[in-house]
Each structure stands twice: as C-alpha cells, then as structure tokens.
PDB file of C-alpha atoms in Angstrom:
ATOM      1  CA  UNK A1117      13.087  22.638  20.113  1.00 84.00           C
ATOM      2  CA  UNK A1118      10.928  22.010  23.338  1.00 93.00           C
ATOM      3  CA  UNK A1119       8.492  24.693  21.871  1.00 94.00           C
ATOM      4  CA  UNK A1120       8.348  22.651  18.643  1.00 95.00           C
ATOM      5  CA  UNK A1121       7.490  19.512  20.957  1.00 97.00           C
ATOM      6  CA  UNK A1122       4.812  21.489  22.704  1.00 96.00           C
ATOM      7  CA  UNK A1123       3.602  22.723  19.484  1.00 97.00           C
ATOM      8  CA  UNK A1124       3.072  19.245  18.102  1.00 97.00           C
ATOM      9  CA  UNK A1125       1.312  17.873  21.274  1.00 97.00           C
ATOM     10  CA  UNK A1126      -0.913  20.754  21.240  1.00 97.00           C
ATOM     11  CA  UNK A1127      -1.800  20.220  18.012  1.00 96.00           C
ATOM     12  CA  UNK A1128      -2.219  16.266  18.088  1.00 95.00           C
ATOM     13  CA  UNK A1129      -4.401  16.732  20.993  1.00 96.00           C
ATOM     14  CA  UNK A1130      -6.529  18.701  19.123  1.00 95.00           C
ATOM     15  CA  UNK A1131      -6.735  17.729  15.915  1.00 94.00           C
ATOM     16  CA  UNK A1132     -10.546  18.854  15.653  1.00 92.00           C
ATOM     17  CA  UNK A1133      -9.400  22.505  16.171  1.00 92.00           C
ATOM     18  CA  UNK A1134      -7.648  24.299  13.053  1.00 90.00           C
ATOM     19  CA  UNK A1135      -5.053  26.612  14.246  1.00 94.00           C
ATOM     20  CA  UNK A1136      -3.029  29.212  12.013  1.00 95.00           C
ATOM     21  CA  UNK A1137       0.871  29.278  12.245  1.00 96.00           C
ATOM     22  CA  UNK A1138       0.221  32.863  13.424  1.00 97.00           C
ATOM     23  CA  UNK A1139      -1.919  31.956  16.314  1.00 97.00           C
ATOM     24  CA  UNK A1140       0.540  29.276  17.048  1.00 97.00           C
ATOM     25  CA  UNK A1141       3.602  31.342  16.826  1.00 96.00           C
ATOM     26  CA  UNK A1142       1.508  34.115  19.026  1.00 96.00           C
ATOM     27  CA  UNK A1143       0.620  31.320  21.668  1.00 96.00           C
ATOM     28  CA  UNK A1144       4.001  30.052  21.841  1.00 96.00           C
ATOM     29  CA  UNK A1145       6.217  33.427  21.469  1.00 95.00           C
ATOM     30  CA  UNK A1146       7.854  32.372  18.315  1.00 95.00           C
ATOM     31  CA  UNK A1147       8.342  33.893  14.965  1.00 96.00           C
ATOM     32  CA  UNK A1148       6.294  32.474  12.568  1.00 96.00           C
ATOM     33  CA  UNK A1149       9.035  31.810  10.112  1.00 97.00           C
ATOM     34  CA  UNK A1150      11.236  30.248  12.613  1.00 96.00           C
ATOM     35  CA  UNK A1151       8.402  28.137  13.737  1.00 97.00           C
ATOM     36  CA  UNK A1152       7.793  26.746  10.452  1.00 97.00           C
ATOM     37  CA  UNK A1153      11.726  26.365   9.647  1.00 97.00           C
ATOM     38  CA  UNK A1154      12.293  24.559  13.094  1.00 96.00           C
ATOM     39  CA  UNK A1155       9.311  22.487  12.893  1.00 97.00           C
ATOM     40  CA  UNK A1156      10.306  20.934   9.439  1.00 97.00           C
ATOM     41  CA  UNK A1157      14.028  20.255  10.917  1.00 97.00           C
ATOM     42  CA  UNK A1158      12.898  18.457  13.833  1.00 97.00           C
ATOM     43  CA  UNK A1159       9.514  16.365  12.081  1.00 97.00           C
ATOM     44  CA  UNK A1160      11.098  16.202   8.429  1.00 97.00           C
ATOM     45  CA  UNK A1161       7.965  17.722   7.076  1.00 97.00           C
ATOM     46  CA  UNK A1162       6.112  21.021   6.933  1.00 96.00           C
ATOM     47  CA  UNK A1163       3.522  21.419   9.603  1.00 95.00           C
ATOM     48  CA  UNK A1164       0.643  21.608   7.637  1.00 94.00           C
ATOM     49  CA  UNK A1165       1.753  18.331   5.627  1.00 96.00           C
ATOM     50  CA  UNK A1166       2.542  16.811   9.126  1.00 96.00           C
ATOM     51  CA  UNK A1167      -0.625  17.501  10.890  1.00 95.00           C
ATOM     52  CA  UNK A1168      -2.850  15.997   7.446  1.00 95.00           C
ATOM     53  CA  UNK A1169      -0.992  13.207   7.979  1.00 96.00           C
ATOM     54  CA  UNK A1170      -2.078  12.813  11.754  1.00 95.00           C
ATOM     55  CA  UNK A1171      -5.646  13.803  10.763  1.00 96.00           C
ATOM     56  CA  UNK A1172      -6.050  11.184   7.896  1.00 96.00           C
ATOM     57  CA  UNK A1173      -4.508   8.565  10.462  1.00 96.00           C
ATOM     58  CA  UNK A1174      -7.048   9.611  12.684  1.00 96.00           C
ATOM     59  CA  UNK A1175      -9.772   9.634  10.168  1.00 96.00           C
ATOM     60  CA  UNK A1176      -8.881   6.286   8.748  1.00 96.00           C
ATOM     61  CA  UNK A1177      -8.950   4.988  12.483  1.00 96.00           C
ATOM     62  CA  UNK A1178     -12.245   6.331  13.252  1.00 96.00           C
ATOM     63  CA  UNK A1179     -13.991   5.088   9.878  1.00 95.00           C
ATOM     64  CA  UNK A1180     -12.560   1.296  10.654  1.00 96.00           C
ATOM     65  CA  UNK A1181     -13.603   1.457  14.426  1.00 97.00           C
ATOM     66  CA  UNK A1182     -16.977   3.703  14.831  1.00 96.00           C
ATOM     67  CA  UNK A1183     -20.357   3.544  12.946  1.00 95.00           C
ATOM     68  CA  UNK A1184     -20.035   7.346  12.715  1.00 95.00           C
ATOM     69  CA  UNK A1185     -20.767   8.981   8.981  1.00 94.00           C
ATOM     70  CA  UNK A1186     -18.003  10.685   7.248  1.00 94.00           C
ATOM     71  CA  UNK A1187     -19.093  14.319   7.742  1.00 93.00           C
ATOM     72  CA  UNK A1188     -18.869  13.310  11.470  1.00 94.00           C
ATOM     73  CA  UNK A1189     -15.435  11.781  11.103  1.00 95.00           C
ATOM     74  CA  UNK A1190     -14.434  15.077   8.985  1.00 95.00           C
ATOM     75  CA  UNK A1191     -15.436  17.237  11.427  1.00 93.00           C
ATOM     76  CA  UNK A1192     -13.658  15.874  14.348  1.00 94.00           C
ATOM     77  CA  UNK A1193     -10.545  15.614  12.486  1.00 95.00           C
ATOM     78  CA  UNK A1194     -10.487  19.507  11.633  1.00 94.00           C
ATOM     79  CA  UNK A1195     -12.029  19.415   7.985  1.00 94.00           C
ATOM     80  CA  UNK A1196     -15.186  22.199   8.226  1.00 89.00           C
ATOM     81  CA  UNK A1197     -16.926  19.874   5.338  1.00 89.00           C
ATOM     82  CA  UNK A1198     -17.082  16.341   4.129  1.00 91.00           C
ATOM     83  CA  UNK A1199     -16.123  17.626   0.384  1.00 92.00           C
ATOM     84  CA  UNK A1200     -12.727  19.223   1.929  1.00 92.00           C
ATOM     85  CA  UNK A1201     -12.047  16.304   3.915  1.00 93.00           C
ATOM     86  CA  UNK A1202     -12.768  14.029   0.919  1.00 91.00           C
ATOM     87  CA  UNK A1203     -10.380  16.239  -1.102  1.00 92.00           C
ATOM     88  CA  UNK A1204      -7.833  15.900   1.455  1.00 89.00           C
TER      89      UNK A1204
END
C-alpha cells in the first residue's frame, strides 16, 4: 500500500502532467492491473476518477482565487485543451 500512497502523492503534486497507468506501473515497478486494483481498494474509486476529482477541485480553486483564463487553468490541471476541460 505504501507504493499506492506514493503514486497518489506523485499524481496530486503533478496535476498538470498526464501520466498513463503503464508509465506509473513501470515507474513504481507494479503490474498495471494490480496498481489499478490496489488504488481502488485504498481510495475507493478508480485512479482516473480520483485524479479527475483532484483536477476539478484544483481548477475550481484557481477559478475563484485567480484571474487566469479558463484555457490556462485547464492546462494547469492537466487538460490539453479548454474544450476537454469544459467537457470534464
């Protein structure tokens, strides 16, 4: 479980970077299926859903506290385009 907490810390500290399950499993030397299963058992949701929630929380805070435009905020929380961010 320590590895899953490390993965979580890495992802939440790097919200602007999109990382695949395969990249994470390689970086943390864990099978992709095992990583997904253990992550869900620890955090209660899939890795993707959990990170989307973190990204949206960060974006909401930035929308309230900064005068940055939506495209900049979208990019800052890991969306490659404003339209994908808006859809999310």
